[in-house]
Amino acid sequence: MIRLTAEQLVRAYSMGIFPMARHRQDARLFWIDPEERGILPIEDFHLPQSMRKLLRRPDWTIRCDSAFEQVMRLCAEPTEKRPDTWINDEILRLFVELNGFGLAHSVEVWRGDDLVGGLYGLALGSAFFGESMFSRETNTSKLALAYLVAGLKKGGFTLLDTQFVTDHLAQFGTIEIPRRDYLQKLADALDRQATFYGALPGDEVLALLSSQSITQIS
């Protein structure tokens, strides 16, 4: 089997397609090009009231790219609600390589020396492709997402691609748009430059998100 290269993977994302495995142990990759694409409009991110309280608490430390591979492995772990995942060893290898190139990033939530939540994705131009997230404590993936969106807003990103819409993501304002509209947004985002910020102070995150919609969702 011919191995996919990191350069080929970047080219695929630039064309609007992304790989998934059928399950964790499947060595094969399949290209996905959904007719309806999930995106989270950065300027319309809904910050739940409960998250404002979490952002003010000193319980956690937020880091960026300090344990990228560990974040991916925790995202790939089965859980009670998700008995299997699409992140196989090939995807792990490719994204760890992209992290080494400075293109793939993780946002991590730490309690002391324990990694308790986080997410990872790929940054190209002013587009960020969110891949997966995990929580080992309640709300820690939500916390990572809030830090991510604030960092993307500060850095000038224009597109946050979530691939699909889940109930978890919908509460923050994620919507579906047709493939044609997505490709137009992607082309525009790839023509722009942005800077990735993933570990801003909590007060700055609140300030960056304060002008956006606040909901009562917990």
Coordinates of N, CA and C in Angstrom, one line a residue:
M1 N 0.8 -1.2 0.0 CA 0.0 0.0 0.0 C 0.9 1.2 0.0
I2 N 0.6 2.2 -0.9 CA 1.4 3.4 -1.0 C 0.9 4.3 0.1
R3 N 1.9 4.8 0.8 CA 1.6 5.7 2.0 C 1.3 7.1 1.5
L4 N 0.3 7.7 2.1 CA 0.0 9.1 1.8 C 1.1 10.0 2.4
T5 N 1.4 11.1 1.8 CA 2.4 12.0 2.3 C 1.7 13.2 3.0
A6 N 2.4 13.9 3.8 CA 1.8 15.1 4.5 C 1.5 16.1 3.4
E7 N 2.3 16.2 2.4 CA 2.1 17.2 1.3 C 0.8 16.9 0.6
Q8 N 0.6 15.6 0.3 CA -0.7 15.2 -0.4 C -1.9 15.5 0.5
L9 N -1.7 15.3 1.8 CA -2.8 15.6 2.7 C -3.2 17.1 2.7
V10 N -2.2 17.9 2.8 CA -2.4 19.3 2.7 C -3.1 19.7 1.4
R11 N -2.7 19.2 0.3 CA -3.3 19.4 -0.9 C -4.8 19.0 -0.9
A12 N -5.1 17.9 -0.3 CA -6.5 17.4 -0.2 C -7.4 18.4 0.5
Y13 N -6.9 18.8 1.7 CA -7.6 19.8 2.5 C -7.9 21.0 1.7
S14 N -6.9 21.5 0.9 CA -7.0 22.7 0.1 C -8.0 22.5 -0.9
M15 N -8.4 21.3 -1.3 CA -9.4 21.0 -2.3 C -10.8 20.8 -1.7
G16 N -10.8 20.7 -0.3 CA -12.1 20.6 0.3 C -12.4 19.1 0.7
I17 N -11.4 18.2 0.7 CA -11.7 16.8 1.1 C -10.8 16.5 2.2
F18 N -11.2 15.5 3.0 CA -10.4 15.0 4.1 C -10.5 13.5 4.3
P19 N -9.6 12.9 5.0 CA -9.6 11.4 5.1 C -10.2 11.0 6.5
M20 N -10.7 9.8 6.4 CA -11.2 9.1 7.6 C -11.0 7.6 7.5
A21 N -10.8 7.0 8.6 CA -10.8 5.5 8.6 C -12.1 5.0 9.0
R22 N -12.5 3.8 8.6 CA -13.8 3.2 9.1 C -13.8 3.0 10.6
H23 N -12.6 2.6 11.1 CA -12.5 2.4 12.5 C -11.0 2.5 12.9
R24 N -10.8 2.5 14.2 CA -9.4 2.7 14.7 C -8.4 1.8 14.2
Q25 N -8.7 0.5 14.0 CA -7.8 -0.5 13.6 C -7.7 -0.7 12.1
D26 N -8.5 0.0 11.3 CA -8.5 -0.1 9.9 C -7.3 0.7 9.3
A27 N -6.4 0.1 8.6 CA -5.3 0.8 8.0 C -5.6 1.7 6.8
R28 N -6.8 1.4 6.2 CA -7.1 2.2 5.0 C -7.7 3.5 5.4
L29 N -7.6 4.5 4.4 CA -8.2 5.8 4.5 C -9.2 6.0 3.4
F30 N -10.2 6.7 3.7 CA -11.3 7.0 2.7 C -11.4 8.5 2.6
W31 N -11.5 9.1 1.4 CA -11.7 10.5 1.2 C -13.1 10.9 1.4
I32 N -13.4 11.9 2.2 CA -14.7 12.4 2.5 C -14.9 13.8 1.8
D33 N -16.1 13.9 1.1 CA -16.4 15.2 0.5 C -17.9 15.4 0.7
P34 N -18.4 15.8 1.9 CA -19.8 15.9 2.1 C -20.5 16.9 1.3
E35 N -21.8 16.7 1.0 CA -22.6 17.6 0.3 C -22.9 18.8 1.1
E36 N -23.1 18.6 2.4 CA -23.3 19.7 3.4 C -22.1 19.7 4.4
R37 N -21.5 20.9 4.5 CA -20.3 21.0 5.4 C -20.6 21.7 6.6
G38 N -20.1 21.2 7.8 CA -20.2 21.9 9.0 C -19.1 23.0 9.2
I39 N -19.6 24.2 9.5 CA -18.6 25.3 9.9 C -19.1 26.0 11.1
L40 N -18.2 26.5 11.9 CA -18.5 27.3 13.0 C -18.1 28.8 12.8
P41 N -19.1 29.6 12.4 CA -18.7 31.0 12.1 C -18.0 31.7 13.3
I42 N -16.8 32.1 13.1 CA -16.0 32.6 14.2 C -16.6 33.8 14.9
E43 N -17.1 34.7 14.1 CA -17.7 35.9 14.6 C -19.0 35.7 15.3
D44 N -19.6 34.5 15.1 CA -21.0 34.3 15.7 C -20.9 33.1 16.7
F45 N -19.7 32.9 17.2 CA -19.6 31.8 18.2 C -20.4 32.2 19.5
H46 N -21.3 31.2 19.9 CA -22.1 31.4 21.0 C -21.4 30.9 22.3
L47 N -21.1 31.8 23.2 CA -20.4 31.4 24.4 C -21.5 31.2 25.5
P48 N -21.7 29.9 25.9 CA -22.6 29.6 27.0 C -22.2 30.4 28.3
Q49 N -23.3 30.7 29.1 CA -23.0 31.4 30.3 C -22.1 30.6 31.3
S50 N -22.3 29.3 31.3 CA -21.5 28.4 32.1 C -20.0 28.5 31.8
M51 N -19.7 28.7 30.5 CA -18.4 28.8 30.0 C -17.7 30.0 30.5
R52 N -18.4 31.1 30.7 CA -17.8 32.3 31.2 C -17.3 32.1 32.6
K53 N -18.0 31.3 33.4 CA -17.6 31.0 34.8 C -16.3 30.2 34.7
L54 N -16.3 29.2 33.8 CA -15.1 28.3 33.7 C -13.9 29.0 33.3
L55 N -14.1 30.0 32.4 CA -12.9 30.8 31.9 C -12.3 31.6 33.0
R56 N -13.1 31.9 34.0 CA -12.6 32.7 35.1 C -11.9 31.9 36.2
R57 N -12.1 30.6 36.2 CA -11.6 29.7 37.2 C -10.2 29.3 37.0
P58 N -9.4 29.2 38.1 CA -8.0 28.9 37.9 C -7.7 27.4 38.0
D59 N -8.7 26.6 37.7 CA -8.6 25.1 37.9 C -7.6 24.5 36.9
W60 N -7.6 25.1 35.7 CA -6.8 24.5 34.6 C -5.8 25.4 34.0
T61 N -4.8 24.8 33.3 CA -3.8 25.5 32.6 C -4.0 25.2 31.1
I62 N -4.0 26.2 30.2 CA -4.2 25.9 28.8 C -2.9 26.0 28.1
R63 N -2.5 25.0 27.3 CA -1.3 25.0 26.5 C -1.6 24.8 25.1
C64 N -0.7 25.1 24.3 CA -0.8 24.9 22.8 C 0.4 24.1 22.3
D65 N 0.2 22.9 21.7 CA 1.2 22.1 21.0 C 2.3 21.6 22.0
S66 N 2.0 21.5 23.3 CA 2.9 20.9 24.2 C 2.8 19.4 24.2
A67 N 1.7 18.8 23.8 CA 1.5 17.3 23.8 C 0.6 16.9 22.7
F68 N 1.0 17.3 21.5 CA 0.2 17.1 20.3 C -0.2 15.7 20.1
E69 N 0.8 14.8 20.1 CA 0.5 13.4 19.8 C -0.4 12.8 20.9
Q70 N -0.1 13.2 22.1 CA -1.0 12.7 23.2 C -2.4 13.1 23.1
V71 N -2.6 14.3 22.6 CA -4.0 14.8 22.4 C -4.7 13.9 21.3
M72 N -3.9 13.6 20.2 CA -4.5 12.8 19.2 C -4.8 11.4 19.7
R73 N -3.9 10.8 20.5 CA -4.2 9.5 21.0 C -5.4 9.5 21.9
L74 N -5.6 10.5 22.7 CA -6.7 10.6 23.6 C -8.0 10.8 22.8
C75 N -7.9 11.6 21.7 CA -9.1 11.7 20.8 C -9.5 10.4 20.1
A76 N -8.5 9.5 19.9 CA -8.7 8.3 19.2 C -9.2 7.2 20.2
E77 N -9.1 7.4 21.5 CA -9.5 6.4 22.5 C -11.0 6.2 22.4
P78 N -11.5 4.9 22.5 CA -12.9 4.7 22.6 C -13.5 5.2 23.9
T79 N -14.7 5.6 23.9 CA -15.4 6.0 25.2 C -16.7 5.3 25.3
E80 N -17.4 5.5 26.4 CA -18.7 4.9 26.5 C -19.7 5.4 25.5
K81 N -19.7 6.6 25.1 CA -20.6 7.2 24.1 C -20.1 6.9 22.7
R82 N -18.8 6.7 22.6 CA -18.2 6.5 21.2 C -17.2 5.3 21.3
P83 N -17.8 4.1 21.0 CA -17.0 2.9 21.2 C -15.9 2.7 20.2
D84 N -15.9 3.5 19.1 CA -14.8 3.4 18.1 C -14.6 4.8 17.5
T85 N -13.4 5.0 16.9 CA -13.2 6.3 16.3 C -12.6 6.1 14.9
W86 N -12.5 7.2 14.1 CA -12.0 7.2 12.7 C -10.5 7.5 12.7
I87 N -9.9 7.8 13.8 CA -8.4 8.2 13.8 C -7.6 6.9 13.9
N88 N -7.0 6.5 12.8 CA -6.1 5.3 12.8 C -4.7 5.7 12.9
D89 N -3.8 4.8 12.8 CA -2.4 5.1 12.9 C -1.8 5.9 11.8
E90 N -2.4 5.8 10.6 CA -2.0 6.5 9.5 C -2.3 8.0 9.6
I91 N -3.5 8.3 10.1 CA -3.9 9.7 10.4 C -3.0 10.3 11.5
L92 N -2.8 9.5 12.5 CA -1.9 9.9 13.6 C -0.5 10.3 13.1
R93 N 0.1 9.4 12.2 CA 1.4 9.6 11.7 C 1.4 10.9 10.9
L94 N 0.4 11.1 10.0 CA 0.4 12.3 9.1 C 0.3 13.6 9.9
F95 N -0.6 13.6 10.9 CA -0.8 14.8 11.6 C 0.3 15.2 12.6
V96 N 0.9 14.2 13.1 CA 2.1 14.4 13.9 C 3.2 15.1 13.1
E97 N 3.3 14.6 11.8 CA 4.3 15.2 10.9 C 3.9 16.6 10.6
L98 N 2.6 16.9 10.4 CA 2.2 18.2 10.1 C 2.4 19.2 11.3
N99 N 2.2 18.6 12.5 CA 2.5 19.4 13.7 C 4.0 19.8 13.7
G100 N 4.9 18.9 13.3 CA 6.3 19.2 13.2 C 6.6 20.3 12.1
F101 N 5.7 20.4 11.1 CA 5.9 21.4 10.1 C 5.3 22.8 10.6
G102 N 4.6 22.8 11.7 CA 4.0 24.0 12.2 C 2.6 24.2 11.6
L103 N 2.0 23.2 11.0 CA 0.7 23.4 10.4 C -0.5 22.8 11.2
A104 N -0.2 21.7 11.9 CA -1.3 21.1 12.8 C -1.0 21.5 14.2
H105 N -2.1 21.8 14.9 CA -2.0 22.3 16.3 C -2.9 21.7 17.3
S106 N -2.6 21.7 18.5 CA -3.5 21.2 19.6 C -3.7 22.3 20.6
V107 N -4.9 22.4 21.2 CA -5.2 23.2 22.3 C -5.5 22.2 23.5
E108 N -4.8 22.4 24.6 CA -4.8 21.4 25.6 C -5.2 22.0 27.0
V109 N -6.0 21.2 27.7 CA -6.5 21.6 29.0 C -5.8 20.7 30.0
W110 N -5.0 21.3 30.9 CA -4.2 20.6 31.9 C -4.7 20.9 33.3
R111 N -4.8 19.9 34.2 CA -5.0 20.0 35.6 C -3.7 19.5 36.2
G112 N -2.9 20.4 36.7 CA -1.6 19.9 37.1 C -0.8 19.3 36.0
D113 N -0.4 18.0 36.3 CA 0.4 17.3 35.3 C -0.5 16.4 34.4
D114 N -1.8 16.5 34.6 CA -2.8 15.6 33.9 C -3.4 16.4 32.7
L115 N -3.4 15.8 31.5 CA -4.1 16.3 30.3 C -5.5 15.8 30.4
V116 N -6.5 16.8 30.6 CA -7.8 16.4 30.9 C -8.8 16.8 29.8
G117 N -8.3 17.5 28.8 CA -9.2 17.8 27.6 C -8.4 18.5 26.6
G118 N -9.0 18.5 25.4 CA -8.2 19.2 24.3 C -8.8 18.9 22.9
L119 N -8.2 19.5 21.9 CA -8.6 19.3 20.5 C -7.4 19.5 19.7
Y120 N -7.5 19.1 18.4 CA -6.5 19.3 17.4 C -7.0 19.6 16.1
G121 N -6.2 20.2 15.2 CA -6.7 20.5 13.8 C -5.6 21.0 13.0
L122 N -5.9 21.4 11.8 CA -4.9 21.8 10.8 C -5.2 23.3 10.4
A123 N -4.1 24.1 10.3 CA -4.3 25.5 9.9 C -3.6 25.7 8.6
L124 N -4.4 26.2 7.6 CA -3.9 26.6 6.3 C -4.4 28.0 5.9
G125 N -3.5 28.9 5.6 CA -4.0 30.2 5.4 C -4.8 30.8 6.5
S126 N -6.0 31.2 6.3 CA -6.8 31.7 7.4 C -8.0 30.7 7.7
A127 N -7.8 29.4 7.3 CA -8.7 28.3 7.5 C -8.2 27.4 8.6
F128 N -9.0 27.0 9.6 CA -8.6 26.0 10.6 C -9.6 24.9 10.4
F129 N -9.1 23.7 10.2 CA -9.9 22.5 10.1 C -9.9 21.7 11.4
G130 N -10.9 21.8 12.2 CA -11.0 21.2 13.4 C -11.3 19.7 13.2
E131 N -10.4 18.8 13.8 CA -10.5 17.4 13.6 C -11.2 16.6 14.6
S132 N -10.8 16.8 15.9 CA -11.4 16.0 17.0 C -11.1 16.6 18.3
M133 N -11.9 16.3 19.3 CA -11.7 16.8 20.7 C -12.0 15.7 21.7
F134 N -11.6 15.9 22.9 CA -11.8 14.9 23.9 C -12.0 15.6 25.3
S135 N -12.6 14.9 26.2 CA -12.8 15.4 27.6 C -12.5 14.2 28.5
R136 N -11.7 14.5 29.5 CA -11.6 13.5 30.6 C -12.2 14.1 31.9
E137 N -12.6 15.4 31.8 CA -13.3 16.0 32.9 C -14.4 16.8 32.2
T138 N -15.5 17.0 32.9 CA -16.7 17.7 32.4 C -16.3 19.1 31.8
N139 N -16.7 19.4 30.6 CA -16.6 20.7 30.0 C -15.2 21.0 29.5
T140 N -14.2 20.1 29.6 CA -12.9 20.5 29.2 C -12.7 20.6 27.7
S141 N -13.5 19.9 26.9 CA -13.4 20.0 25.5 C -14.0 21.4 25.1
K142 N -15.1 21.7 25.8 CA -15.8 23.0 25.5 C -14.8 24.2 25.8
L143 N -14.0 24.0 26.9 CA -13.1 25.0 27.3 C -12.0 25.2 26.2
A144 N -11.5 24.0 25.7 CA -10.5 24.1 24.6 C -11.1 24.8 23.4
L145 N -12.3 24.5 23.1 CA -13.0 25.1 21.9 C -13.1 26.6 22.1
A146 N -13.4 27.1 23.3 CA -13.5 28.5 23.5 C -12.2 29.2 23.3
Y147 N -11.1 28.6 23.8 CA -9.8 29.1 23.6 C -9.4 29.1 22.2
L148 N -9.7 28.0 21.5 CA -9.4 28.0 20.0 C -10.1 29.1 19.3
V149 N -11.4 29.3 19.5 CA -12.1 30.3 18.7 C -11.6 31.7 19.0
A150 N -11.3 32.0 20.3 CA -10.7 33.3 20.7 C -9.4 33.5 20.0
G151 N -8.5 32.4 19.9 CA -7.3 32.5 19.3 C -7.4 32.7 17.8
L152 N -8.4 32.0 17.2 CA -8.6 32.2 15.7 C -9.1 33.6 15.4
K153 N -9.9 34.1 16.3 CA -10.4 35.5 16.0 C -9.3 36.5 16.1
K154 N -8.4 36.4 17.2 CA -7.3 37.3 17.3 C -6.3 37.1 16.1
G155 N -6.1 35.9 15.7 CA -5.1 35.7 14.6 C -5.6 36.0 13.2
G156 N -6.9 36.4 13.0 CA -7.3 36.7 11.7 C -7.9 35.6 10.9
F157 N -8.2 34.5 11.5 CA -8.8 33.4 10.8 C -10.2 33.7 10.3
T158 N -10.6 33.2 9.2 CA -11.9 33.5 8.6 C -12.8 32.3 8.5
L159 N -12.2 31.1 8.6 CA -13.0 29.8 8.4 C -12.6 28.8 9.5
L160 N -13.6 28.3 10.2 CA -13.4 27.2 11.2 C -14.3 26.1 10.7
D161 N -13.7 25.1 10.0 CA -14.3 23.9 9.4 C -14.5 22.8 10.5
T162 N -15.7 22.4 10.8 CA -15.9 21.4 11.7 C -16.3 20.0 11.0
Q163 N -16.3 20.1 9.7 CA -16.6 18.9 8.9 C -18.1 18.5 9.0
F164 N -18.6 18.2 10.2 CA -20.0 17.8 10.4 C -20.6 18.7 11.5
V165 N -21.9 18.6 11.7 CA -22.5 19.3 12.8 C -23.0 18.2 13.8
T166 N -22.5 18.3 15.0 CA -23.0 17.4 16.1 C -23.8 18.3 17.1
D167 N -24.5 17.6 18.0 CA -25.2 18.3 19.0 C -24.3 19.1 19.9
H168 N -23.1 18.5 20.1 CA -22.1 19.2 21.0 C -21.6 20.5 20.3
L169 N -21.4 20.5 19.0 CA -21.0 21.7 18.3 C -22.1 22.7 18.0
A170 N -23.3 22.1 17.8 CA -24.4 23.0 17.4 C -24.7 24.1 18.5
Q171 N -24.5 23.7 19.8 CA -24.7 24.7 20.8 C -23.9 25.9 20.8
F172 N -22.8 25.8 20.0 CA -21.8 26.9 19.9 C -22.1 27.8 18.6
G173 N -23.0 27.3 17.8 CA -23.4 28.1 16.6 C -23.0 27.4 15.3
T174 N -22.5 26.1 15.4 CA -22.1 25.4 14.2 C -23.3 25.3 13.2
I175 N -23.1 25.5 11.9 CA -24.2 25.4 10.9 C -23.7 24.5 9.8
E176 N -24.6 24.1 8.9 CA -24.3 23.4 7.7 C -24.4 24.3 6.5
I177 N -23.5 24.3 5.6 CA -23.6 25.0 4.3 C -23.4 24.1 3.2
P178 N -23.9 24.4 2.0 CA -23.7 23.5 0.8 C -22.2 23.5 0.4
R179 N -21.8 22.4 -0.2 CA -20.5 22.2 -0.6 C -20.0 23.4 -1.5
R180 N -20.8 23.9 -2.4 CA -20.4 25.0 -3.2 C -20.0 26.2 -2.4
D181 N -20.9 26.5 -1.4 CA -20.6 27.7 -0.6 C -19.4 27.5 0.3
Y182 N -19.2 26.3 0.7 CA -18.0 25.9 1.5 C -16.7 26.1 0.7
L183 N -16.7 25.7 -0.5 CA -15.5 25.8 -1.4 C -15.2 27.2 -1.7
Q184 N -16.2 28.1 -1.8 CA -16.0 29.5 -2.0 C -15.3 30.1 -0.7
K185 N -15.8 29.8 0.4 CA -15.2 30.2 1.7 C -13.8 29.7 1.9
L186 N -13.6 28.5 1.5 CA -12.3 27.9 1.6 C -11.3 28.6 0.7
A187 N -11.7 28.8 -0.5 CA -10.7 29.5 -1.5 C -10.4 30.9 -0.9
D188 N -11.3 31.6 -0.4 CA -11.0 32.9 0.1 C -10.1 32.8 1.3
A189 N -10.4 31.8 2.2 CA -9.6 31.7 3.4 C -8.1 31.3 3.1
L190 N -8.0 30.5 2.1 CA -6.6 30.0 1.7 C -5.8 31.2 1.1
D191 N -6.5 32.2 0.6 CA -5.8 33.3 0.0 C -5.3 34.4 1.1
R192 N -5.7 34.1 2.3 CA -5.4 35.1 3.4 C -4.4 34.5 4.3
Q193 N -3.7 35.3 5.0 CA -2.7 34.8 6.0 C -3.3 35.1 7.4
A194 N -3.0 34.2 8.3 CA -3.4 34.3 9.7 C -2.4 33.7 10.6
T195 N -2.5 34.1 11.9 CA -1.5 33.6 12.9 C -2.3 32.8 13.9
F196 N -1.8 31.6 14.3 CA -2.4 30.7 15.2 C -2.1 31.1 16.7
Y197 N -3.1 31.4 17.5 CA -2.9 31.6 18.9 C -3.7 30.6 19.6
G198 N -3.1 29.8 20.5 CA -3.9 28.7 21.1 C -3.9 28.7 22.6
A199 N -3.2 29.6 23.2 CA -3.0 29.6 24.7 C -3.1 31.0 25.3
L200 N -4.1 31.7 25.0 CA -4.3 33.1 25.4 C -4.7 33.1 26.9
P201 N -4.5 34.2 27.6 CA -5.0 34.3 29.0 C -6.5 34.3 29.0
G202 N -7.1 33.7 30.1 CA -8.5 33.6 30.2 C -9.2 34.9 30.0
D203 N -8.7 36.0 30.6 CA -9.3 37.3 30.5 C -9.4 37.8 29.1
E204 N -8.3 37.5 28.3 CA -8.3 37.9 26.9 C -9.3 37.1 26.1
V205 N -9.4 35.8 26.4 CA -10.4 35.0 25.7 C -11.8 35.6 26.0
L206 N -12.1 35.9 27.2 CA -13.4 36.5 27.5 C -13.6 37.8 26.8
A207 N -12.6 38.6 26.7 CA -12.7 39.9 26.0 C -13.0 39.7 24.5
L208 N -12.3 38.7 23.9 CA -12.4 38.5 22.5 C -13.8 37.9 22.2
L209 N -14.3 37.1 23.1 CA -15.6 36.5 22.8 C -16.8 37.3 23.4
S210 N -16.5 38.4 24.1 CA -17.6 39.1 24.8 C -18.6 39.8 23.8
S211 N -18.1 40.1 22.6 CA -19.0 40.8 21.7 C -19.8 39.8 20.9
Q212 N -19.7 38.6 21.2 CA -20.4 37.5 20.4 C -21.6 37.1 21.3
S213 N -22.4 36.3 20.7 CA -23.7 35.9 21.3 C -23.4 35.1 22.6
I214 N -24.1 35.4 23.7 CA -24.0 34.6 24.9 C -25.4 33.9 25.1
T215 N -25.3 32.6 25.4 CA -26.5 31.8 25.5 C -26.6 31.3 27.0
Q216 N -27.7 30.7 27.3 CA -27.9 30.1 28.6 C -27.6 28.6 28.6
I217 N -27.0 28.0 27.5 CA -26.8 26.6 27.4 C -25.7 26.3 28.4
S218 N -25.8 25.2 29.1 CA -24.8 24.7 30.0 C -24.0 23.6 29.4

